[in-house]
mmCIF file of C-alpha atoms in Angstrom:
data_model
loop_
_atom_site.group_PDB
_atom_site.id
_atom_site.type_symbol
_atom_site.label_atom_id
_atom_site.label_comp_id
_atom_site.label_asym_id
_atom_site.label_seq_id
_atom_site.Cartn_x
_atom_site.Cartn_y
_atom_site.Cartn_z
ATOM 1 C CA MET X 143 0.178 0.100 -0.111
ATOM 2 C CA MET X 144 1.536 3.409 -0.722
ATOM 3 C CA SER X 145 1.529 6.401 1.545
ATOM 4 C CA ASN X 146 -0.166 9.658 1.098
ATOM 5 C CA ASP X 147 3.380 11.110 0.422
ATOM 6 C CA HIS X 148 3.491 9.302 -2.990
ATOM 7 C CA TRP X 149 0.479 11.982 -4.237
ATOM 8 C CA CYS X 150 1.657 15.019 -2.443
ATOM 9 C CA CYS X 151 2.562 17.185 -5.823
ATOM 10 C CA GLY X 152 3.199 19.740 -3.016
ATOM 11 C CA ARG X 153 6.160 18.549 -0.412
ATOM 12 C CA ALA X 154 8.187 21.249 -1.379
ATOM 13 C CA ALA X 155 5.667 23.956 -1.268
ATOM 14 C CA PRO X 156 6.338 26.918 1.743
ATOM 15 C CA ALA X 157 5.042 26.659 4.669
ATOM 16 C CA GLN X 158 3.505 30.766 4.599
ATOM 17 C CA ARG X 159 1.807 32.477 1.684
ATOM 18 C CA GLY X 160 3.892 33.916 -0.759
ATOM 19 C CA PRO X 161 4.297 33.856 -4.129
ATOM 20 C CA LYS X 162 4.629 29.738 -5.477
ATOM 21 C CA THR X 163 1.313 29.470 -3.322
ATOM 22 C CA MET X 164 -1.992 29.360 -4.702
ATOM 23 C CA ALA X 165 -5.795 29.035 -3.201
ATOM 24 C CA LEU X 166 -7.091 25.790 -3.591
ATOM 25 C CA ILE X 167 -10.653 24.241 -2.449
ATOM 26 C CA THR X 168 -11.083 20.732 -2.670
ATOM 27 C CA VAL X 169 -14.579 18.664 -2.868
ATOM 28 C CA SER X 170 -15.485 15.761 -2.035
ATOM 29 C CA GLY X 171 -18.150 13.939 -1.192
ATOM 30 C CA MET X 172 -20.231 10.527 -0.273
ATOM 31 C CA PRO X 173 -22.695 9.673 -3.576
ATOM 32 C CA GLY X 174 -26.297 11.258 -3.376
ATOM 33 C CA SER X 175 -24.852 13.812 -0.820
ATOM 34 C CA ARG X 176 -24.799 16.526 -3.892
ATOM 35 C CA HIS X 177 -21.072 17.873 -3.248
ATOM 36 C CA GLU X 178 -21.207 18.472 -7.106
ATOM 37 C CA GLN X 179 -23.984 21.034 -6.394
ATOM 38 C CA ALA X 180 -22.175 22.285 -3.551
ATOM 39 C CA ALA X 181 -18.682 22.955 -5.666
ATOM 40 C CA ARG X 182 -20.015 24.798 -8.349
ATOM 41 C CA LEU X 183 -21.569 26.845 -6.071
ATOM 42 C CA ILE X 184 -18.794 27.316 -3.735
ATOM 43 C CA ALA X 185 -16.520 28.175 -7.043
ATOM 44 C CA GLN X 186 -19.247 30.685 -8.149
ATOM 45 C CA ARG X 187 -19.516 32.247 -4.819
ATOM 46 C CA LEU X 188 -15.973 33.354 -4.274
ATOM 47 C CA GLY X 189 -15.103 33.585 -8.087
ATOM 48 C CA PHE X 190 -12.626 30.662 -8.057
ATOM 49 C CA GLU X 191 -12.691 27.643 -11.309
ATOM 50 C CA LEU X 192 -14.577 24.531 -11.392
ATOM 51 C CA VAL X 193 -12.685 21.604 -12.110
ATOM 52 C CA ASN X 194 -14.779 18.673 -11.761
ATOM 53 C CA GLU X 195 -14.000 15.107 -12.936
ATOM 54 C CA ALA X 196 -15.937 15.415 -16.690
ATOM 55 C CA ARG X 197 -13.296 18.503 -17.190
ATOM 56 C CA LEU X 198 -10.693 16.472 -16.039
ATOM 57 C CA ALA X 199 -11.375 14.180 -18.728
ATOM 58 C CA SER X 200 -11.843 17.122 -20.790
ATOM 59 C CA LEU X 201 -8.583 18.853 -20.389
ATOM 60 C CA ILE X 202 -7.041 15.367 -20.500
ATOM 61 C CA GLU X 203 -8.382 14.126 -24.118
ATOM 62 C CA GLU X 204 -6.961 17.832 -25.078
ATOM 63 C CA GLU X 205 -3.755 16.804 -24.111
ATOM 64 C CA PHE X 206 -3.802 13.512 -25.048
ATOM 65 C CA GLY X 207 -6.365 12.903 -28.240
ATOM 66 C CA ALA X 208 -9.590 11.270 -27.585
ATOM 67 C CA GLY X 209 -9.449 7.189 -27.044
ATOM 68 C CA PHE X 210 -6.110 7.962 -24.896
ATOM 69 C CA SER X 211 -6.234 5.302 -22.784
ATOM 70 C CA LEU X 212 -4.570 6.056 -19.202
ATOM 71 C CA PRO X 213 -3.515 3.813 -15.993
ATOM 72 C CA GLU X 214 -5.903 4.258 -13.572
ATOM 73 C CA ARG X 215 -3.125 4.205 -10.722
ATOM 74 C CA ALA X 216 -1.449 7.188 -13.126
ATOM 75 C CA LEU X 217 -4.654 9.804 -13.115
ATOM 76 C CA PRO X 218 -3.150 11.375 -9.849
ATOM 77 C CA ASP X 219 -0.188 11.945 -10.938
ATOM 78 C CA LEU X 220 -1.872 13.856 -14.640
ATOM 79 C CA MET X 221 -4.364 15.578 -12.251
ATOM 80 C CA CYS X 222 -1.138 17.263 -10.233
ATOM 81 C CA SER X 223 0.068 18.414 -13.531
ATOM 82 C CA ILE X 224 -3.364 19.567 -15.002
ATOM 83 C CA ILE X 225 -3.988 21.624 -11.672
ATOM 84 C CA ALA X 226 -0.722 23.509 -11.498
ATOM 85 C CA ARG X 227 -1.236 24.399 -15.121
ATOM 86 C CA LEU X 228 -4.000 25.709 -14.038
ATOM 87 C CA ALA X 229 -3.126 27.557 -10.786
ATOM 88 C CA THR X 230 -1.205 30.050 -12.556
ATOM 89 C CA GLU X 231 -4.246 31.614 -13.969
ATOM 90 C CA HIS X 232 -6.956 31.505 -11.248
ATOM 91 C CA HIS X 233 -7.724 29.840 -8.143
ATOM 92 C CA LEU X 234 -9.577 26.307 -8.301
ATOM 93 C CA VAL X 235 -11.967 24.358 -6.675
ATOM 94 C CA VAL X 236 -11.730 20.738 -7.251
ATOM 95 C CA CYS X 237 -14.295 18.368 -7.526
ATOM 96 C CA ALA X 238 -12.763 15.332 -7.933
ATOM 97 C CA GLU X 239 -12.330 11.840 -6.152
ATOM 98 C CA GLY X 240 -9.355 11.530 -4.226
ATOM 99 C CA ALA X 241 -8.525 15.548 -4.782
ATOM 100 C CA GLU X 242 -7.709 16.327 -0.998
ATOM 101 C CA LEU X 243 -4.558 14.206 -1.243
ATOM 102 C CA LEU X 244 -3.049 15.953 -3.989
ATOM 103 C CA PHE X 245 -1.506 19.549 -3.221
ATOM 104 C CA LYS X 246 -1.854 18.679 1.527
ATOM 105 C CA GLU X 247 1.226 20.261 2.028
ATOM 106 C CA PHE X 248 0.127 23.870 0.409
ATOM 107 C CA PRO X 249 -0.751 27.021 2.994
ATOM 108 C CA GLY X 250 -3.263 27.873 0.399
ATOM 109 C CA LEU X 251 -5.293 24.266 0.692
ATOM 110 C CA LEU X 252 -8.838 23.940 2.361
ATOM 111 C CA ARG X 253 -10.168 20.493 1.849
ATOM 112 C CA VAL X 254 -13.672 20.145 2.278
ATOM 113 C CA ARG X 255 -15.929 16.776 2.664
ATOM 114 C CA ILE X 256 -19.477 16.487 2.447
ATOM 115 C CA VAL X 257 -21.831 13.506 4.259
ATOM 116 C CA ALA X 258 -25.048 12.552 4.926
ATOM 117 C CA PRO X 259 -27.199 9.525 6.109
ATOM 118 C CA GLU X 260 -27.919 6.211 3.514
ATOM 119 C CA SER X 261 -31.573 7.282 4.274
ATOM 120 C CA ARG X 262 -30.996 11.119 2.988
ATOM 121 C CA ARG X 263 -28.999 9.844 0.060
ATOM 122 C CA VAL X 264 -31.500 7.693 -1.193
ATOM 123 C CA GLY X 265 -34.076 10.390 -1.254
ATOM 124 C CA VAL X 266 -32.175 12.658 -3.222
ATOM 125 C CA LEU X 267 -31.524 9.963 -5.885
ATOM 126 C CA MET X 268 -35.340 9.447 -5.768
ATOM 127 C CA LEU X 269 -36.381 12.913 -6.567
ATOM 128 C CA GLU X 270 -33.375 13.566 -8.953
ATOM 129 C CA ALA X 271 -33.440 10.376 -11.124
ATOM 130 C CA GLY X 272 -37.171 9.644 -10.614
ATOM 131 C CA LEU X 273 -36.565 6.477 -9.057
ATOM 132 C CA GLU X 274 -39.113 4.607 -6.386
ATOM 133 C CA GLN X 275 -37.432 3.602 -3.267
ATOM 134 C CA PRO X 276 -36.477 0.003 -4.062
ATOM 135 C CA ALA X 277 -34.211 1.324 -7.477
ATOM 136 C CA ALA X 278 -32.853 4.457 -5.897
ATOM 137 C CA ARG X 279 -31.507 2.316 -2.625
ATOM 138 C CA GLU X 280 -30.372 -0.344 -5.218
ATOM 139 C CA LEU X 281 -28.637 2.942 -7.328
ATOM 140 C CA LEU X 282 -26.747 4.062 -4.042
ATOM 141 C CA ARG X 283 -25.330 0.908 -3.269
ATOM 142 C CA LYS X 284 -23.391 0.640 -7.080
ATOM 143 C CA LEU X 285 -22.248 3.977 -6.836
ATOM 144 C CA ASP X 286 -20.913 3.610 -3.249
ATOM 145 C CA GLY X 287 -19.272 0.799 -4.814
ATOM 146 C CA ASP X 288 -17.957 2.760 -7.616
ATOM 147 C CA GLN X 289 -16.729 5.280 -5.379
ATOM 148 C CA LYS X 290 -14.956 2.564 -3.313
ATOM 149 C CA ARG X 291 -13.064 1.369 -6.333
ATOM 150 C CA ILE X 292 -12.175 4.067 -8.216
ATOM 151 C CA ARG X 293 -9.928 4.878 -4.924
ATOM 152 C CA ARG X 294 -8.809 2.075 -4.858
ATOM 153 C CA ARG X 295 -7.435 1.920 -8.443
ATOM 154 C CA ARG X 296 -6.221 5.802 -8.070
ATOM 155 C CA PHE X 297 -4.736 5.308 -4.455
ATOM 156 C CA GLY X 298 -4.250 1.839 -3.411
ATOM 157 C CA ARG X 299 -6.940 2.210 -0.529
ATOM 158 C CA VAL X 300 -10.520 2.801 0.485
ATOM 159 C CA GLY X 301 -10.679 4.205 3.766
ATOM 160 C CA LEU X 302 -10.868 8.123 4.235
ATOM 161 C CA ARG X 303 -8.502 9.514 7.279
ATOM 162 C CA PRO X 304 -10.980 12.255 9.544
ATOM 163 C CA GLU X 305 -7.952 14.091 8.912
ATOM 164 C CA SER X 306 -7.467 14.349 5.293
ATOM 165 C CA PHE X 307 -10.266 16.920 5.867
ATOM 166 C CA ASP X 308 -10.169 20.347 7.180
ATOM 167 C CA LEU X 309 -13.715 20.592 6.886
ATOM 168 C CA VAL X 310 -16.675 18.323 7.210
ATOM 169 C CA CYS X 311 -20.450 18.871 6.632
ATOM 170 C CA ASN X 312 -23.754 16.954 6.818
ATOM 171 C CA THR X 313 -26.317 17.744 4.170
ATOM 172 C CA THR X 314 -29.028 15.845 6.304
ATOM 173 C CA TYR X 315 -30.534 19.712 7.237
ATOM 174 C CA LEU X 316 -27.818 21.738 4.996
ATOM 175 C CA GLU X 317 -28.889 22.362 1.157
ATOM 176 C CA PRO X 318 -25.890 23.233 -1.262
ATOM 177 C CA GLU X 319 -26.066 26.262 -0.946
ATOM 178 C CA GLN X 320 -25.653 26.777 2.445
ATOM 179 C CA VAL X 321 -23.211 24.322 2.460
ATOM 180 C CA ALA X 322 -21.457 26.894 0.031
ATOM 181 C CA GLU X 323 -21.994 29.924 2.714
ATOM 182 C CA VAL X 324 -20.088 28.013 4.876
ATOM 183 C CA VAL X 325 -17.314 26.683 3.390
ATOM 184 C CA ALA X 326 -16.684 30.418 1.660
ATOM 185 C CA ALA X 327 -16.726 31.953 5.366
ATOM 186 C CA ALA X 328 -14.211 29.137 6.011
ATOM 187 C CA ALA X 329 -12.380 30.283 2.750
ATOM 188 C CA GLN X 330 -12.771 34.421 4.072
ATOM 189 C CA ALA X 331 -11.230 33.109 7.310
ATOM 190 C CA ARG X 332 -8.646 32.293 6.216
ATOM 191 C CA ALA X 333 -8.228 34.883 3.409
ATOM 192 C CA LEU X 334 -7.452 32.128 0.316
ATOM 193 C CA PRO X 335 -9.173 34.920 -2.149
ATOM 194 C CA GLU X 336 -5.850 37.028 -1.263
ATOM 195 C CA PHE X 337 -3.882 33.826 -1.701
ATOM 196 C CA GLY X 338 -1.189 34.440 -5.114
ATOM 197 C CA LEU X 339 -1.299 32.371 -8.265
ATOM 198 C CA LEU X 340 0.648 29.463 -8.525
ATOM 199 C CA ALA X 341 4.000 31.332 -9.647
ATOM 200 C CA ALA X 342 5.659 29.890 -12.922
ATOM 201 C CA ALA X 343 8.935 28.291 -12.019
ATOM 202 C CA ALA X 344 6.331 26.945 -8.904
ATOM 203 C CA GLU X 345 4.131 25.331 -11.646
ATOM 204 C CA ALA X 346 7.188 24.154 -14.228
ATOM 205 C CA HIS X 347 8.505 21.913 -10.690
ATOM 206 C CA LEU X 348 5.305 20.445 -9.552
ATOM 207 C CA ARG X 349 4.616 19.280 -13.157
ATOM 208 C CA PHE X 350 8.119 18.022 -13.929
ATOM 209 C CA ARG X 351 7.219 15.926 -11.017
ATOM 210 C CA ALA X 352 4.008 15.061 -11.970
ATOM 211 C CA ARG X 353 5.320 14.241 -15.584
ATOM 212 C CA LEU X 354 8.742 12.215 -14.400
ATOM 213 C CA LYS X 355 6.046 9.879 -12.131
ATOM 214 C CA LEU X 356 4.136 9.104 -15.306
ATOM 215 C CA SER X 357 6.729 8.191 -17.314
ATOM 216 C CA ARG X 358 7.103 5.590 -14.663
ATOM 217 C CA TYR X 359 3.505 4.040 -15.151
ATOM 218 C CA GLY X 360 4.952 4.435 -19.589
ATOM 219 C CA VAL X 361 2.995 7.714 -20.298
ATOM 220 C CA SER X 362 4.599 9.655 -22.285
ATOM 221 C CA ALA X 363 4.461 12.372 -24.900
ATOM 222 C CA PRO X 364 0.275 13.786 -26.311
ATOM 223 C CA GLU X 365 -0.295 11.656 -30.040
ATOM 224 C CA LYS X 366 2.946 9.751 -29.949
ATOM 225 C CA ILE X 367 3.688 8.976 -33.230
ATOM 226 C CA ASN X 368 3.920 4.508 -32.613
ATOM 227 C CA TRP X 369 7.911 4.385 -33.656
ATOM 228 C CA LYS X 370 9.116 1.178 -33.182
ATOM 229 C CA ARG X 371 10.117 1.454 -29.734
ATOM 230 C CA PRO X 372 14.090 -0.132 -28.831
ATOM 231 C CA ASN X 373 14.541 -2.625 -26.305
ATOM 232 C CA PHE X 374 16.083 -0.729 -23.501
ATOM 233 C CA SER X 375 18.852 -2.187 -21.420
ATOM 234 C CA HIS X 376 17.485 -0.530 -17.996
ATOM 235 C CA PRO X 377 13.942 0.931 -16.868
ATOM 236 C CA SER X 378 15.463 4.092 -16.396
ATOM 237 C CA GLU X 379 16.345 4.571 -19.758
ATOM 238 C CA GLU X 380 12.694 3.704 -20.897
ATOM 239 C CA ILE X 381 11.397 6.543 -18.201
ATOM 240 C CA PHE X 382 14.620 9.134 -19.730
ATOM 241 C CA ALA X 383 12.697 8.115 -23.143
ATOM 242 C CA ASN X 384 9.172 8.875 -21.676
ATOM 243 C CA LEU X 385 10.377 12.153 -20.244
ATOM 244 C CA LEU X 386 11.645 13.353 -23.532
ATOM 245 C CA ASP X 387 8.922 12.549 -25.619
ATOM 246 C CA PHE X 388 6.930 13.992 -22.863
ATOM 247 C CA TYR X 389 7.986 17.617 -23.329
ATOM 248 C CA ARG X 390 8.929 17.240 -27.352
ATOM 249 C CA VAL X 391 13.030 16.670 -27.005
ATOM 250 C CA ALA X 392 14.132 14.636 -29.507
ATOM 251 C CA TRP X 393 16.534 11.336 -29.318
ATOM 252 C CA GLU X 394 17.903 8.497 -31.009
ATOM 253 C CA TYR X 395 19.047 5.346 -28.889
ATOM 254 C CA GLU X 396 22.666 4.229 -28.699
ATOM 255 C CA PRO X 397 22.926 5.515 -32.261
ATOM 256 C CA ARG X 398 26.693 5.675 -32.563
ATOM 257 C CA THR X 399 29.514 3.075 -30.809
ATOM 258 C CA PHE X 400 32.746 5.044 -29.872
ATOM 259 C CA PRO X 401 36.703 2.963 -29.901
ATOM 260 C CA ILE X 402 38.460 4.094 -27.157
ATOM 261 C CA ARG X 403 41.064 1.203 -27.198
ATOM 262 C CA TRP X 404 43.165 -0.963 -29.425
ATOM 263 C CA ASP X 405 45.887 -3.408 -29.847
ATOM 264 C CA ASN X 406 48.876 -2.555 -31.874
ATOM 265 C CA GLU X 407 47.745 -3.983 -35.085
ATOM 266 C CA GLY X 408 45.159 -1.819 -34.433
ATOM 267 C CA ASN X 409 41.745 -3.998 -33.259
ATOM 268 C CA VAL X 410 39.226 -2.415 -31.244
ATOM 269 C CA LEU X 411 39.427 -4.104 -27.570
ATOM 270 C CA GLU X 412 37.570 -1.419 -25.715
ATOM 271 C CA SER X 413 34.701 0.397 -27.053
ATOM 272 C CA PHE X 414 32.013 3.041 -25.609
ATOM 273 C CA THR X 415 27.933 2.936 -26.781
ATOM 274 C CA PRO X 416 26.253 6.381 -24.595
ATOM 275 C CA ASP X 417 22.654 5.769 -24.047
ATOM 276 C CA PHE X 418 20.999 8.623 -25.793
ATOM 277 C CA TYR X 419 22.166 11.209 -28.165
ATOM 278 C CA LEU X 420 19.959 14.207 -28.163
ATOM 279 C CA PRO X 421 20.333 16.344 -31.625
ATOM 280 C CA GLN X 422 18.712 19.648 -30.802
ATOM 281 C CA PHE X 423 21.527 19.960 -28.127
ATOM 282 C CA ASP X 424 23.909 18.102 -30.048
ATOM 283 C CA LEU X 425 24.947 16.149 -27.107
ATOM 284 C CA TYR X 426 25.406 12.110 -25.833
ATOM 285 C CA VAL X 427 23.658 11.039 -22.815
ATOM 286 C CA GLU X 428 25.020 8.629 -20.560
ATOM 287 C CA LEU X 429 22.402 7.718 -17.533
ATOM 288 C CA THR X 430 23.197 6.186 -14.633
ATOM 289 C CA THR X 431 21.527 4.750 -11.428
ATOM 290 C CA MET X 432 24.622 4.441 -9.726
ATOM 291 C CA LYS X 433 25.846 6.498 -6.893
ATOM 292 C CA GLN X 434 28.094 9.345 -8.378
ATOM 293 C CA SER X 435 31.029 6.802 -5.691
ATOM 294 C CA LEU X 436 30.901 3.851 -8.015
ATOM 295 C CA VAL X 437 30.861 5.146 -11.211
ATOM 296 C CA THR X 438 34.521 4.984 -11.313
ATOM 297 C CA ARG X 439 34.836 2.729 -14.471
ATOM 298 C CA LYS X 440 32.391 4.206 -16.136
ATOM 299 C CA ASN X 441 33.710 7.777 -15.845
ATOM 300 C CA ARG X 442 37.361 6.559 -16.804
ATOM 301 C CA LYS X 443 35.951 5.507 -20.180
ATOM 302 C CA ILE X 444 33.767 8.698 -20.807
ATOM 303 C CA LYS X 445 37.474 10.293 -19.474
ATOM 304 C CA LEU X 446 39.108 8.384 -22.567
ATOM 305 C CA LEU X 447 36.364 8.795 -25.221
ATOM 306 C CA ARG X 448 36.601 13.131 -24.442
ATOM 307 C CA GLN X 449 40.545 12.930 -24.780
ATOM 308 C CA ILE X 450 39.992 10.937 -28.431
ATOM 309 C CA TYR X 451 36.810 12.120 -29.656
ATOM 310 C CA PRO X 452 37.766 16.214 -28.165
ATOM 311 C CA HIS X 453 34.333 17.475 -30.607
ATOM 312 C CA ILE X 454 32.018 15.268 -28.755
ATOM 313 C CA ASN X 455 29.551 16.335 -26.311
ATOM 314 C CA ILE X 456 28.736 13.914 -23.308
ATOM 315 C CA GLN X 457 27.899 14.417 -20.521
ATOM 316 C CA VAL X 458 26.234 11.574 -17.324
ATOM 317 C CA PHE X 459 22.764 12.470 -16.777
ATOM 318 C CA TYR X 460 21.562 12.080 -13.215
ATOM 319 C CA GLN X 461 17.553 12.616 -12.424
ATOM 320 C CA LYS X 462 18.898 16.146 -11.306
ATOM 321 C CA ASP X 463 20.955 17.047 -14.053
ATOM 322 C CA PHE X 464 17.986 16.103 -16.554
ATOM 323 C CA GLU X 465 15.641 18.501 -14.341
ATOM 324 C CA ASN X 466 18.433 20.900 -14.424
ATOM 325 C CA LEU X 467 18.508 20.674 -18.417
ATOM 326 C CA ILE X 468 14.455 20.848 -18.820
ATOM 327 C CA PHE X 469 14.839 24.320 -16.549
ATOM 328 C CA LYS X 470 17.758 25.913 -18.508
ATOM 329 C CA TYR X 471 16.393 25.830 -22.043
ATOM 330 C CA GLY X 472 12.861 26.450 -21.317
ATOM 331 C CA LEU X 473 11.267 23.054 -21.904
ATOM 332 C CA ASP X 474 9.014 23.450 -19.852
ATOM 333 C CA ARG X 475 7.058 25.292 -21.948
ATOM 334 C CA PRO X 476 4.466 24.113 -24.216
ATOM 335 C CA LEU X 477 5.559 24.582 -27.529
ATOM 336 C CA PRO X 478 4.112 21.720 -29.644
ATOM 337 C CA ASP X 479 6.180 22.965 -32.491
ATOM 338 C CA ARG X 480 9.628 22.810 -31.181
ATOM 339 C CA LEU X 481 10.644 18.856 -32.638
ATOM 340 C CA PRO X 482 9.490 16.078 -33.836
ATOM 341 C CA ARG X 483 8.391 13.406 -31.100
ATOM 342 C CA SER X 484 10.928 10.697 -30.701
ATOM 343 C CA CYS X 485 13.220 9.405 -32.866
ATOM 344 C CA SER X 486 14.537 5.373 -31.592
ATOM 345 C CA GLY X 487 16.560 3.126 -33.046
ATOM 346 C CA SER X 488 19.684 0.863 -32.164
ATOM 347 C CA THR X 489 22.493 1.023 -34.181
ATOM 348 C CA SER X 490 26.472 0.514 -33.939
ATOM 349 C CA SER X 491 27.257 3.143 -37.319
ATOM 350 C CA ALA X 492 31.078 4.382 -37.389
ATOM 351 C CA GLN X 493 28.700 8.059 -37.816
ATOM 352 C CA PRO X 494 25.620 9.919 -35.541
ATOM 353 C CA GLY X 495 22.353 8.497 -36.492
ATOM 354 C CA PRO X 496 20.145 10.802 -38.981
ATOM 355 C CA ALA X 497 18.482 13.712 -36.592
ATOM 356 C CA CYS X 498 14.426 12.918 -36.581
ATOM 357 C CA GLY X 499 13.783 15.125 -38.807
ATOM 358 C CA ALA X 500 15.901 13.413 -40.907
ATOM 359 C CA ARG X 501 13.403 10.261 -40.656
#
């Protein structure tokens, strides 16, 4: 079972209000508690932007295309990415299952849960769906079961912890309009409307973290071209390729092998094949998941390569190095026409492989 920390997109958030903060209200509730109506009214009352499950689905379709199949466990990370982007333009009310687990350490977060007894929820379904009591009760059982399955698939568990919410409203006697008044009062008491929007640098950081997690689920570029994928030697290489795809950075996998040691007769005794070539930067990349203190042999090979081929630009990449590359070259900004999608292939040619545009 995964910890909540896995889903907290905002663990690095500042502990006080500032330019990186944002105002975010999450609303979730039991089926039949009318929490969706309450969320809409809360957004209207405060002037916040409403993001519900339907809006999220629409935004995912815009980014990835119709018919895109997303692993349910990957949805929280994609929600983080989408919410971070929207939070640079609006304060948000997010009405989506499990949203209270996202950004939980941001000071501008207010987490609302709406509940009601079964009899009340059955009555709501009878009125809204025009059902008799037995049919409404059966529908409620189905909706409760669906909600539990969604939570289990997304977060690995069903149970709700009281400490996951800042405010719980019971709609036995409260109408959605009254719930909206209560939540708006709490938001005003917290001065949420006075919070700044999410800073661009913070948004880029959050989206990078979310996309890194998504790449581990094999989720890569929108509208990805179905070129044949190479057989990667290590899972970290596939994660790296997926993340490059996400940012539309062209890449080639093991496109060139460099001889670095010969015998007296000129036969190659040792060679080195970098993991990736990035045509945009004319850069060869060697990935390593090892600690830097344990890469002596690899560093020796790279030192030899640099001595023999001084015109070749090569770098050993750790995860932090890739993050620096993204921010240094502004790749966190969406530029859909910057480059074609990924290149792939594995050759041992004496010359570098063709750039993506040459395919």
